[in-house]
mmCIF file of C-alpha atoms and ligand atoms in Angstrom:
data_model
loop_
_atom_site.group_PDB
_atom_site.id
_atom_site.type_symbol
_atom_site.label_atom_id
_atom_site.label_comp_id
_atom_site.label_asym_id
_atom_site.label_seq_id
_atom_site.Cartn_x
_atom_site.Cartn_y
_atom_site.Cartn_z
ATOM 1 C CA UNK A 1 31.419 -3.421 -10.865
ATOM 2 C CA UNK A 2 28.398 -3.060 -13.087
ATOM 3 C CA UNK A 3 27.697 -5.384 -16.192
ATOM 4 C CA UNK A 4 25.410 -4.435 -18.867
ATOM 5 C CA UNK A 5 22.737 -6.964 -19.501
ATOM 6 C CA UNK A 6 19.288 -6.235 -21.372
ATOM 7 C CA UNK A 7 19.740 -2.449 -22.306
ATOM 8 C CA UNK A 8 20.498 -1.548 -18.205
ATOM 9 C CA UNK A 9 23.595 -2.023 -15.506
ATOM 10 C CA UNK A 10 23.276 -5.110 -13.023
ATOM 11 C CA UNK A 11 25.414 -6.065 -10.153
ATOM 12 C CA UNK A 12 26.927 -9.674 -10.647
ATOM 13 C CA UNK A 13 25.876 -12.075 -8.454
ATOM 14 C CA UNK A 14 22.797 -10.310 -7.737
ATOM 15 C CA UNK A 15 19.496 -11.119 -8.477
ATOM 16 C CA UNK A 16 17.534 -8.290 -9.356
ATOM 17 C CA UNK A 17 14.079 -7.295 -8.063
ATOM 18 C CA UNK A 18 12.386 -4.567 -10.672
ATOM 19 C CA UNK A 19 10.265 -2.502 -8.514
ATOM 20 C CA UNK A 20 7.414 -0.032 -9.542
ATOM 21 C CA UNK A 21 6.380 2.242 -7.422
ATOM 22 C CA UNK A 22 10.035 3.285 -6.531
ATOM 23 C CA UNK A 23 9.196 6.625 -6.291
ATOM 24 C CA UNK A 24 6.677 6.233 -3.711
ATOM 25 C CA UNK A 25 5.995 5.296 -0.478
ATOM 26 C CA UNK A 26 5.623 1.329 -0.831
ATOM 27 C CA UNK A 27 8.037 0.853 -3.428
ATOM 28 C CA UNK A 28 10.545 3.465 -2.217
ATOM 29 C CA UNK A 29 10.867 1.546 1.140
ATOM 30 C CA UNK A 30 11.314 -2.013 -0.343
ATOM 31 C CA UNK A 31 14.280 0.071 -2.703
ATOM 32 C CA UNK A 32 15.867 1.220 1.055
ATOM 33 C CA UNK A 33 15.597 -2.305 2.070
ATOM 34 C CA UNK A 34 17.445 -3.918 -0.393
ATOM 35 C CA UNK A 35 19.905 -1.208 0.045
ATOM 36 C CA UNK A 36 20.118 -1.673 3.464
ATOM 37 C CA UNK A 37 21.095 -5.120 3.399
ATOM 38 C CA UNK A 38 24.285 -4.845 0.738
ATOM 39 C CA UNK A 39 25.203 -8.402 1.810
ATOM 40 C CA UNK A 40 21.884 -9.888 0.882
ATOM 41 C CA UNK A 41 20.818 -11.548 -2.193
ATOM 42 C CA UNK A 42 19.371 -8.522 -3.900
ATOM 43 C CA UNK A 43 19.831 -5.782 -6.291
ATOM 44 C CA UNK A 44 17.128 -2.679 -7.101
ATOM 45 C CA UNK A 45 15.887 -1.746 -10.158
ATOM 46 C CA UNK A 46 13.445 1.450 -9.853
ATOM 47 C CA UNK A 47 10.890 1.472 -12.437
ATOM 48 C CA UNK A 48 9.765 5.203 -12.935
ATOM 49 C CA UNK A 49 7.900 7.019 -15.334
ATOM 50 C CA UNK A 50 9.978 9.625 -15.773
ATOM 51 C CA UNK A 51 13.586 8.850 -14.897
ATOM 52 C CA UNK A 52 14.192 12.754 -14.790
ATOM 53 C CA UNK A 53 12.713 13.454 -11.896
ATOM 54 C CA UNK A 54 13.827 14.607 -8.654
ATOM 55 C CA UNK A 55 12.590 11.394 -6.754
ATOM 56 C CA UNK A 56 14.350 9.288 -9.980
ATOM 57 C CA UNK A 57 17.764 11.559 -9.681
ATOM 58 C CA UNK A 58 18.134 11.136 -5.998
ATOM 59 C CA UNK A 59 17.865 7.453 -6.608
ATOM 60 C CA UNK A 60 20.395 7.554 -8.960
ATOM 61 C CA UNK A 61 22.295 9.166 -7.043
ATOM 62 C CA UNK A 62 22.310 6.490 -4.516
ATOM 63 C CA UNK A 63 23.298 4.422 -6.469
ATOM 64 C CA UNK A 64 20.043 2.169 -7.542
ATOM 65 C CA UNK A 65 19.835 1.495 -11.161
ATOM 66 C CA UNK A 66 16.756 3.629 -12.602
ATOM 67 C CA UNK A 67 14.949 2.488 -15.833
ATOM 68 C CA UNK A 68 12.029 3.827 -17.758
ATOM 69 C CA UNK A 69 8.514 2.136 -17.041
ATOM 70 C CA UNK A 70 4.888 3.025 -17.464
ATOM 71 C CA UNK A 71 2.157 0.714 -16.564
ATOM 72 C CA UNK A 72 0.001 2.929 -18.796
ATOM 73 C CA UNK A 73 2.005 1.716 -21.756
ATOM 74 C CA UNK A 74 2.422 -1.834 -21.680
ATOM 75 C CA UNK A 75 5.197 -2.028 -24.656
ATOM 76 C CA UNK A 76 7.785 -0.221 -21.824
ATOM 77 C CA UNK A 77 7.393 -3.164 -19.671
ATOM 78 C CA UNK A 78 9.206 -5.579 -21.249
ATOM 79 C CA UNK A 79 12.659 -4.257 -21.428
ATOM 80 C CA UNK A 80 12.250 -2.867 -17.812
ATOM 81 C CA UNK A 81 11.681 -6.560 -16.431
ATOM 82 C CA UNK A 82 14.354 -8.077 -18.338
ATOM 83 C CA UNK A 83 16.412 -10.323 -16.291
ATOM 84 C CA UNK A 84 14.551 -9.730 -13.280
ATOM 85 C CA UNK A 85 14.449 -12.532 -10.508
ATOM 86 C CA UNK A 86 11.618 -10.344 -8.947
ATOM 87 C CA UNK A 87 9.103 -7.822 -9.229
ATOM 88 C CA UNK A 88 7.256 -5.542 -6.826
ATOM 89 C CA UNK A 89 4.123 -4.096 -8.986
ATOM 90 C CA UNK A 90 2.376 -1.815 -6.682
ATOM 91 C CA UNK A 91 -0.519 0.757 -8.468
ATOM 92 C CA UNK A 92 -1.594 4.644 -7.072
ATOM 93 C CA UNK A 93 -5.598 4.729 -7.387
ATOM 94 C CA UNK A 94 -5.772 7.978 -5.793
ATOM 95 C CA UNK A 95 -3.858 9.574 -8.774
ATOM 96 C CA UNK A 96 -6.519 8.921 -11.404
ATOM 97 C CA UNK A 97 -9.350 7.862 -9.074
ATOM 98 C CA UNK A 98 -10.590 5.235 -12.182
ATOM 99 C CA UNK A 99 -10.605 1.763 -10.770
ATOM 100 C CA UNK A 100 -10.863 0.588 -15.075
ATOM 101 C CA UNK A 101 -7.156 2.204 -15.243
ATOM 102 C CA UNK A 102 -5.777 0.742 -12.185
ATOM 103 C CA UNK A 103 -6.627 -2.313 -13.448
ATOM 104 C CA UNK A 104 -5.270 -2.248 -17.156
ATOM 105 C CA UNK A 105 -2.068 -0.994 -15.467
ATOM 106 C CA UNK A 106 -2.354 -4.201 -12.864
ATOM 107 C CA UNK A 107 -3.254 -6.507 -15.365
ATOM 108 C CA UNK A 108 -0.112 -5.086 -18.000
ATOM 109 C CA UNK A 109 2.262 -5.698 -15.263
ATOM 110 C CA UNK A 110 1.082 -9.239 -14.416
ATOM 111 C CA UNK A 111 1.214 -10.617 -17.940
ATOM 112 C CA UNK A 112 4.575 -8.607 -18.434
ATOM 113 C CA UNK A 113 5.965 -10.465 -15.380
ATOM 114 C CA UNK A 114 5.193 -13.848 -17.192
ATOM 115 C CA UNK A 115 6.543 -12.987 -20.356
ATOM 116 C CA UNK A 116 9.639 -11.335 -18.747
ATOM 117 C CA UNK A 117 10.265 -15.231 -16.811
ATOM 118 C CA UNK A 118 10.602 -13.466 -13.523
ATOM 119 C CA UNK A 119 10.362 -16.008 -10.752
ATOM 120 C CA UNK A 120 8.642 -14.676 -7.966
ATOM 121 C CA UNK A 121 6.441 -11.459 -7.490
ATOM 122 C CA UNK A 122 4.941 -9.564 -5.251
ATOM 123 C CA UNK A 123 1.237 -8.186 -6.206
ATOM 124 C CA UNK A 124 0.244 -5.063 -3.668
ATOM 125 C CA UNK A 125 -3.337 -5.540 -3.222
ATOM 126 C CA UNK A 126 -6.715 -5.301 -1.763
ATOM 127 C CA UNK A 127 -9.645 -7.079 -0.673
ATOM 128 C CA UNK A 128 -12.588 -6.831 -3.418
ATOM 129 C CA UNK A 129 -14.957 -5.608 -1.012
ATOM 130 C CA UNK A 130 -17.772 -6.841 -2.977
ATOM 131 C CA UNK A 131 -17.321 -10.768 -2.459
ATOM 132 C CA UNK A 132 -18.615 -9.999 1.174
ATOM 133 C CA UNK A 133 -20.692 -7.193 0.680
ATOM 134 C CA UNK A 134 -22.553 -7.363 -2.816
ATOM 135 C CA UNK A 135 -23.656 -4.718 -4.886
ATOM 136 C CA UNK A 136 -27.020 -5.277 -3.548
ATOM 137 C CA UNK A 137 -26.463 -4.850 -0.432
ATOM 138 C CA UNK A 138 -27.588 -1.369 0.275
ATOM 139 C CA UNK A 139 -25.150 -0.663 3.720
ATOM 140 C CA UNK A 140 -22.336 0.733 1.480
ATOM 141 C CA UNK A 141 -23.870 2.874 -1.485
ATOM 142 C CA UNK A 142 -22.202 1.490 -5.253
ATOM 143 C CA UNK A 143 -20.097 3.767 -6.527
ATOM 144 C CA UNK A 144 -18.825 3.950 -10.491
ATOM 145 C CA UNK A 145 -21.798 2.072 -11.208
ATOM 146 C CA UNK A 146 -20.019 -1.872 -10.206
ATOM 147 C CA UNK A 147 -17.902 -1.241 -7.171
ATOM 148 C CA UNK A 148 -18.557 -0.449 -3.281
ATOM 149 C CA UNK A 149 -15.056 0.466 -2.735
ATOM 150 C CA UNK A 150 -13.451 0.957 -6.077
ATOM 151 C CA UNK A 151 -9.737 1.460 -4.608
ATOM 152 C CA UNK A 152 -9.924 -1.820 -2.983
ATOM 153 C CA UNK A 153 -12.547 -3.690 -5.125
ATOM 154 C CA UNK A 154 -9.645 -2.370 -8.603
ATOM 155 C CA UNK A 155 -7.120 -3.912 -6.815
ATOM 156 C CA UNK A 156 -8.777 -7.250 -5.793
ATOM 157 C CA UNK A 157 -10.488 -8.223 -9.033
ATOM 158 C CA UNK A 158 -7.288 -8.233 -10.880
ATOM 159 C CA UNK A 159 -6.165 -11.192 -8.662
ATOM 160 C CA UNK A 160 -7.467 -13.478 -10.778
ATOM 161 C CA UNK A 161 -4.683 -11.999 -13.480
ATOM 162 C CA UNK A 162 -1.858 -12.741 -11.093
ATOM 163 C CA UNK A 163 -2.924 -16.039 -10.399
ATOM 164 C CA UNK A 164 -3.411 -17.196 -14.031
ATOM 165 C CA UNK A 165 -1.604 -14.985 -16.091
ATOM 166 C CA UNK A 166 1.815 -13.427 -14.047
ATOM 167 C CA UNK A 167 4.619 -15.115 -12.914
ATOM 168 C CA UNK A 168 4.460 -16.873 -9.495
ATOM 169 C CA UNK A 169 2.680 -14.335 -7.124
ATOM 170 C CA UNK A 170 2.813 -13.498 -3.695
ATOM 171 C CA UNK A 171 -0.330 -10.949 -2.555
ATOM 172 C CA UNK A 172 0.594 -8.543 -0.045
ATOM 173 C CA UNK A 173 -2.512 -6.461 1.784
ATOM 174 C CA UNK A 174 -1.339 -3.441 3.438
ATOM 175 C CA UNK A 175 -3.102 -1.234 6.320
ATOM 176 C CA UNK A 176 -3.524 1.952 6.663
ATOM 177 C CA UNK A 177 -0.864 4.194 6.508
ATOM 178 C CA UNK A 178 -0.518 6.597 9.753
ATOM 179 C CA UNK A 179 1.647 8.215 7.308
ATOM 180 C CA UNK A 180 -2.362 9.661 6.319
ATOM 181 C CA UNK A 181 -2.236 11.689 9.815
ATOM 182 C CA UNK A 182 0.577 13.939 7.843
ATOM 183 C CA UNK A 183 -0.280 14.043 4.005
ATOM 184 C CA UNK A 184 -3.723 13.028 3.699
ATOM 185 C CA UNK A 185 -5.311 15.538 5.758
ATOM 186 C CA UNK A 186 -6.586 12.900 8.514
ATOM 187 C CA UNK A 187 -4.698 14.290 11.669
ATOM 188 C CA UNK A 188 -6.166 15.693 14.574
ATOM 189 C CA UNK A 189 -7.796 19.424 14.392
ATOM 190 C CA UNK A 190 -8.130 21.632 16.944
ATOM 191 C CA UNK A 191 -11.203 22.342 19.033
ATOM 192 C CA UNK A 192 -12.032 24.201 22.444
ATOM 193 C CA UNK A 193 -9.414 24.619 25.115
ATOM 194 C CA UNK A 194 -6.616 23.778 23.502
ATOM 195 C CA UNK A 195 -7.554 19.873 22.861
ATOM 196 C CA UNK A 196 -7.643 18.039 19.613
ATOM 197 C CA UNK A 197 -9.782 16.146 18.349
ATOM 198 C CA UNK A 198 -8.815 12.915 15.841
ATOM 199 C CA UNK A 199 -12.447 12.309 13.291
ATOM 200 C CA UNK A 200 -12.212 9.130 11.255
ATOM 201 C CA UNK A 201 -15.262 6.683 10.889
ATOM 202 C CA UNK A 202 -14.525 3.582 12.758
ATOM 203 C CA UNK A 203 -18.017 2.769 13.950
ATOM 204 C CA UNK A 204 -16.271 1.628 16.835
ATOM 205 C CA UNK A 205 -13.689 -1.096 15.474
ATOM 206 C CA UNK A 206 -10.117 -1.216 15.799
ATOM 207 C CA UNK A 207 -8.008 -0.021 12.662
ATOM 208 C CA UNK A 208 -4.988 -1.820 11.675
ATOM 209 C CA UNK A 209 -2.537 0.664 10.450
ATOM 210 C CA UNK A 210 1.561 0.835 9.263
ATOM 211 C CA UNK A 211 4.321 2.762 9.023
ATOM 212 C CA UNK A 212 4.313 3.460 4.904
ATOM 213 C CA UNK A 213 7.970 3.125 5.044
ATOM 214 C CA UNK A 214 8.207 -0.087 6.859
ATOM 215 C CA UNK A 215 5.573 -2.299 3.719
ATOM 216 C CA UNK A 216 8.789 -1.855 1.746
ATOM 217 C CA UNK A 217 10.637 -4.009 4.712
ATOM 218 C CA UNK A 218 7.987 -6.357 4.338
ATOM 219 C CA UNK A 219 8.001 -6.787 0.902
ATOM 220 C CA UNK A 220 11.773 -7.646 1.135
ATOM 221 C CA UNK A 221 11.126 -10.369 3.625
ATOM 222 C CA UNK A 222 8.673 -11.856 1.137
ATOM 223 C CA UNK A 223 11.232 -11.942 -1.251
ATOM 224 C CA UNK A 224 13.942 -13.485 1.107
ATOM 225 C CA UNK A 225 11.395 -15.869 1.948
ATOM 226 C CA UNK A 226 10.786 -16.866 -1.401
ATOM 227 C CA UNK A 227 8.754 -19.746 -2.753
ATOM 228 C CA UNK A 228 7.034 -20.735 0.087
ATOM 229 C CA UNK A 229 5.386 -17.723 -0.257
ATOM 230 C CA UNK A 230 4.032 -18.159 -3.620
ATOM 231 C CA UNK A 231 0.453 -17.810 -3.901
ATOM 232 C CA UNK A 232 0.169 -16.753 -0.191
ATOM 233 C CA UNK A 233 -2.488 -13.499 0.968
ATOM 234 C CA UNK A 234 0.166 -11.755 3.520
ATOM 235 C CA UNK A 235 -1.819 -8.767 4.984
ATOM 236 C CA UNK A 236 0.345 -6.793 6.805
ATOM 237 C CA UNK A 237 0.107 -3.689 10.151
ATOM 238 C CA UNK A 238 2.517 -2.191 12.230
ATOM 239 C CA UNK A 239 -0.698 -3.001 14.976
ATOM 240 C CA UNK A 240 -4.168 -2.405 15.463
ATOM 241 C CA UNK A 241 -5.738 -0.245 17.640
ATOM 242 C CA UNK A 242 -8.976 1.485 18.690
ATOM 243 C CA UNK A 243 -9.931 5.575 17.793
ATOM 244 C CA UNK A 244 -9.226 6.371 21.277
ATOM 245 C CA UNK A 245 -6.244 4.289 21.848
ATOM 246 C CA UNK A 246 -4.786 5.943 18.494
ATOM 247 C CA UNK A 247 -5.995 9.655 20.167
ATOM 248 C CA UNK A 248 -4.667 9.091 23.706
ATOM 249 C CA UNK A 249 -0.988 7.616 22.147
ATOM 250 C CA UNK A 250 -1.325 11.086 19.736
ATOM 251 C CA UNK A 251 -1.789 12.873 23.119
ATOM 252 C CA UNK A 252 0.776 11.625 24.745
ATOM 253 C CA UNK A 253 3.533 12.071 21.819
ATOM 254 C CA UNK A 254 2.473 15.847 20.976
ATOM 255 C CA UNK A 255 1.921 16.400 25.114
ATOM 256 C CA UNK A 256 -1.786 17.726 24.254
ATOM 257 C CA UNK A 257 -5.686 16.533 24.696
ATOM 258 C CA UNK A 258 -6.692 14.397 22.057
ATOM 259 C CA UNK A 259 -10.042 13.286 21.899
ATOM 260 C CA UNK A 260 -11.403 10.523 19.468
ATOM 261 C CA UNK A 261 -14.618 11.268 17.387
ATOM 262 C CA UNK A 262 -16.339 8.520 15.630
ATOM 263 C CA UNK A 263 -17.870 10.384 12.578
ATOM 264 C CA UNK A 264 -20.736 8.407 10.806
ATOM 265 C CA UNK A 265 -20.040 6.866 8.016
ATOM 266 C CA UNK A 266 -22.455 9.016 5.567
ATOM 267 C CA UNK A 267 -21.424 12.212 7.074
ATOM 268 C CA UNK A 268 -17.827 11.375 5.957
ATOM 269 C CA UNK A 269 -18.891 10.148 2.650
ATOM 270 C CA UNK A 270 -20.806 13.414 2.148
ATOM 271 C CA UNK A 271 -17.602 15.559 3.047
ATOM 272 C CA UNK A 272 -17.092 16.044 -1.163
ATOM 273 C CA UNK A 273 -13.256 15.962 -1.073
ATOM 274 C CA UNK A 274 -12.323 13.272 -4.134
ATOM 275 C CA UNK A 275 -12.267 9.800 -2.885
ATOM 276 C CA UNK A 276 -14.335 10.643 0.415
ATOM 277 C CA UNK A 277 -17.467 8.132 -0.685
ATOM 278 C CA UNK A 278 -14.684 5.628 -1.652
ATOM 279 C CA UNK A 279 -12.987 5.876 1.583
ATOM 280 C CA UNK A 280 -16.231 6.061 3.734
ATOM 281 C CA UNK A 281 -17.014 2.497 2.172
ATOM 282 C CA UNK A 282 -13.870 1.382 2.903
ATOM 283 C CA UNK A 283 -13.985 2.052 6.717
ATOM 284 C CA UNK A 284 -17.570 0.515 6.893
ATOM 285 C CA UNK A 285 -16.160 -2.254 5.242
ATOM 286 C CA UNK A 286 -13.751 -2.934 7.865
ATOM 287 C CA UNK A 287 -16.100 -2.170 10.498
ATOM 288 C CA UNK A 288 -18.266 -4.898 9.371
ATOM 289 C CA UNK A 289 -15.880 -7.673 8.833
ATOM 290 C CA UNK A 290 -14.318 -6.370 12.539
ATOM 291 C CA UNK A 291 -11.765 -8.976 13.586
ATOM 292 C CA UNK A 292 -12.048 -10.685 10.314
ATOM 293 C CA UNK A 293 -10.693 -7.530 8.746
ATOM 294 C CA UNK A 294 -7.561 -6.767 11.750
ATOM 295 C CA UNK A 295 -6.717 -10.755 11.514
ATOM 296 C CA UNK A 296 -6.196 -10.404 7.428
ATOM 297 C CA UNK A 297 -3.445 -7.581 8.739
ATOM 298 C CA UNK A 298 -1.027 -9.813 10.961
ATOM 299 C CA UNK A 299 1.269 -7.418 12.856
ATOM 300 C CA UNK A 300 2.912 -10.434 14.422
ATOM 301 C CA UNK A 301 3.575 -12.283 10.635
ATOM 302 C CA UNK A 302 4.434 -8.705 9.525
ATOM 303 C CA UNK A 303 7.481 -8.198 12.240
ATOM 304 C CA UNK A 304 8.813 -11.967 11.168
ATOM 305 C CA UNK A 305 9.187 -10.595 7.844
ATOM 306 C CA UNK A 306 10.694 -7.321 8.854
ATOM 307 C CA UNK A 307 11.920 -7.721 12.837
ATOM 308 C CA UNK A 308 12.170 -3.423 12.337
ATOM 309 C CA UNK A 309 8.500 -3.143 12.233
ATOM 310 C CA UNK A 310 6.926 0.322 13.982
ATOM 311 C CA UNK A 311 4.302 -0.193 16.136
ATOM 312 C CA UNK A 312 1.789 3.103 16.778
ATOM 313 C CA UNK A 313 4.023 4.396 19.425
ATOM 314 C CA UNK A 314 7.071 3.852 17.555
ATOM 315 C CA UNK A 315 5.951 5.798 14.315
ATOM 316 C CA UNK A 316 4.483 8.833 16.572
ATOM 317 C CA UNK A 317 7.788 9.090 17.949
ATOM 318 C CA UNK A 318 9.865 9.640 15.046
ATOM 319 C CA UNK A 319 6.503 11.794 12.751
ATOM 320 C CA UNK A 320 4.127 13.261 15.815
ATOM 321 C CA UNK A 321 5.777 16.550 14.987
ATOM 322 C CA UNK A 322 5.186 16.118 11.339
ATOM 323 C CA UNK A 323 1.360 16.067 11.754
ATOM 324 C CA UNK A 324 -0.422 19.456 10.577
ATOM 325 C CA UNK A 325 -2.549 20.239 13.748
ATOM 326 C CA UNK A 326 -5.058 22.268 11.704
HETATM 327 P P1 NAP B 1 2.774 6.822 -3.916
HETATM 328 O O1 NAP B 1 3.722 7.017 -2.795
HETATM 329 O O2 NAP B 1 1.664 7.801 -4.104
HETATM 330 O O3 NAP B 1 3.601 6.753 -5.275
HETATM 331 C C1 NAP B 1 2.976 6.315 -6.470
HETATM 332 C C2 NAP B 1 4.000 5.520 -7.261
HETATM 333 O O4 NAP B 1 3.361 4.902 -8.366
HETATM 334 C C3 NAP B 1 5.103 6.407 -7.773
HETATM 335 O O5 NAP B 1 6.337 5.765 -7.490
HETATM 336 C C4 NAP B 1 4.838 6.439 -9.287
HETATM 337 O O6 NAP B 1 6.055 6.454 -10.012
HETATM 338 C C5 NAP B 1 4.167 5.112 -9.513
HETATM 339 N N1 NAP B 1 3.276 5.106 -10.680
HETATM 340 C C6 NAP B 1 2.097 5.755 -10.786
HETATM 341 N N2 NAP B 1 1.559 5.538 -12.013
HETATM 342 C C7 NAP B 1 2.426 4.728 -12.676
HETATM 343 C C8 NAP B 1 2.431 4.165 -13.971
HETATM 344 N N3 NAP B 1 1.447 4.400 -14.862
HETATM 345 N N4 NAP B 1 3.466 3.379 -14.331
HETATM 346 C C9 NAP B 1 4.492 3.140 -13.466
HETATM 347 N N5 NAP B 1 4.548 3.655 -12.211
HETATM 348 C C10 NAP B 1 3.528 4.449 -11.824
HETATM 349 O O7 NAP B 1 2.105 5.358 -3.877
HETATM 350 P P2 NAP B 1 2.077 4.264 -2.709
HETATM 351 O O8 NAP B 1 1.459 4.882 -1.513
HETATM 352 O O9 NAP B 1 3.359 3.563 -2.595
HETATM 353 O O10 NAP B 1 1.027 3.226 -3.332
HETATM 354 C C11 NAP B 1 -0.234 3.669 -3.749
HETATM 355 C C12 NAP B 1 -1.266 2.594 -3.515
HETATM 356 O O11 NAP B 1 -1.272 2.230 -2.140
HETATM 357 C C13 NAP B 1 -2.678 3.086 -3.836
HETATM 358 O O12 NAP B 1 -3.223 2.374 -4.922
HETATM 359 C C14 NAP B 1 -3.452 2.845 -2.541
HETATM 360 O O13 NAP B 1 -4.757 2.355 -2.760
HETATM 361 C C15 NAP B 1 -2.578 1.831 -1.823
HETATM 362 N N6 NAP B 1 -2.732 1.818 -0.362
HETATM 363 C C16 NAP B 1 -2.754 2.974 0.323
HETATM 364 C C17 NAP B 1 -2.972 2.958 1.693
HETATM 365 C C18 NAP B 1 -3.057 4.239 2.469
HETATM 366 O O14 NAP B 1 -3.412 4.227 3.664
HETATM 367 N N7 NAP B 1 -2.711 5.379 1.871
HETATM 368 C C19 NAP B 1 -3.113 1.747 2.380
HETATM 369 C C20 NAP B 1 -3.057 0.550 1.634
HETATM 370 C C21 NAP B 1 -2.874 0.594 0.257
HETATM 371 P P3 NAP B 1 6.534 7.688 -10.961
HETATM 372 O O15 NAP B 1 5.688 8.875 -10.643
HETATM 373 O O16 NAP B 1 7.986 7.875 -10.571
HETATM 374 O O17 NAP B 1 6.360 7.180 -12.327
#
């Protein structure tokens, strides 16, 4: 039966986590997990922008209360974190590219958190590249004037707002999604004789990746955890693994030749799609911190918190056929 309680319908009994990005690919799987586990503690409420659309309706639809929320306008946070025990707050760089406005809309959710008295929450962020590698340091080129990797270096500054002005905060650092091989335009392409070839710039270290849908899982074992996480860094990967081990397990999932090419860092930062000097930074930022870098993302920690975890093999299984072989 559903209660109203602060302007929107709650479960009784349940404590609620509010969860932005519930549209998407981080949020959306941390709204499946709670779902998935009707027994548990929990109860979903998807903070959209627009409750209207398709992604909102089919949540609906599902059953998951859906309320208005836009990080852009911090007077619509308030009544959308009402009575929340929890919040996920979770930001999308790549759909303004401004690392100022991911951080207003980081910082608006933190403070709302506090004034909301939510008790624990879960802050989806980065590393600020730039406390290891600082603006004068001429390996990675600046970018925006103050940031080497402004999707990572937006994320990480804000700490400082979670920590002193949210409600108690767990950080959660995710890897890279191998969900990229299908929407981001990073699979493998074809070449001569029928083999493909995978391009990324690794300069030769291992990436630590994940299965989008399976940070959601994570998430919820934060929040089953609880306190003791509070204040914790919990990177997370499905595994780690080398440009040719990630080509050969490709290979052997779509039964073709894939070959691994290790492109150099400033030819992919001179490719000129939007984001490509950002993300060039990025991977020669995690090629020079190495196993520094893969031992912030703890596939082992990450499959106590969510015992489904999909390793490499596991994801290509289930979305091999979903990569565009260009
Ligand atoms: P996504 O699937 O692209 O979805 C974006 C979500 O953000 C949507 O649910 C959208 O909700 C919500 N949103 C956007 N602007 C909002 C606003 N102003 N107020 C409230 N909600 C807003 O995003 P995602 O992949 O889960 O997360 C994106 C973040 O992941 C990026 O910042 C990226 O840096 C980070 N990340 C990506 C990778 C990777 O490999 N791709 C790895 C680690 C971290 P509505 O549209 O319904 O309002």
């Amino acid at each position: 039966m559903l209660t109203q309680s602060h302007g929107v319908y709650d479960m009784p009994g349940k404590q609620i986590i509010a969860v932005f990005g519930a549209t998407g690919a981080q949020g959306g799987g941390l709204v499946r997990a709670i779902a998935a586990d009707p027994n548990g503690p929990f109860e979903a409420r998807a903070l959209t922008r627009n409750p209207g659309s398709d992604k909102a309706k089919a949540l609906a639809a599902a059953g998951i209360t859906v309320v208005a929320a836009d990080a852009d306008k911090p007077e619509t946070l308030a009544p959308a974190l009402a009575g929340a025990h929890g919040a996920f707050c979770v930001t999308n760089f790549w759909e303004h590219l401004s690392a100022e406005r991911e951080g207003a809309q980081a910082s608006a959710m933190a403070r709302a958190t506090k004034a909301a008295g939510v008790q624990h929450v879960i802050w989806s962020t980065l590393e600020d590249t730039r406390l290891a590698i600082p603006l004068a340091d001429t390996r990675l080129p600046t970018l925006q004037g103050q940031y080497k990797c402004p999707h990572f270096d937006a994320k990480g500054q804000v700490d400082h707002v979670f920590a002193t002005e949210a409600a108690p905060t767990t950080y959660m650092l995710a890897a890279f999604y191998w969900d990229n091989f299908i929407h981001f335009g990073m699979g493998p392409r074809a070449g001569e004789n029928g083999a493909y070839t995978l391009a990324l710039p690794l300069g030769g270290a291992k990436l630590p990746g994940i299965a989008a849908g399976d940070i959601g899982g994570c998430a919820y074992g934060i929040f089953r955890a609880g306190a003791s996480t509070i204040g914790q860094r919990i990177g997370i990967a499905g595994e780690s693994l080398s440009g040719a081990d990630m080509a050969a397990k490709m290979g052997q999932a779509l039964g073709k030749t894939v070959h691994f090419l290790d492109v150099p860092f400033d030819t992919y930062r001179g490719l000129g799609f939007p984001g490509a000097e950002d993300l060039g930074n990025m991977f020669q930022y995690q090629a020079i911190m190495g196993e520094e870098f893969q031992r912030h993302r703890d596939a082992k920690r990450a499959r106590e918190l969510f015992p489904a975890l999909q390793d490499f093999s596991g994801w290509l299984a289930a979305n091999a056929r979903s990569m565009p072989l260009g």
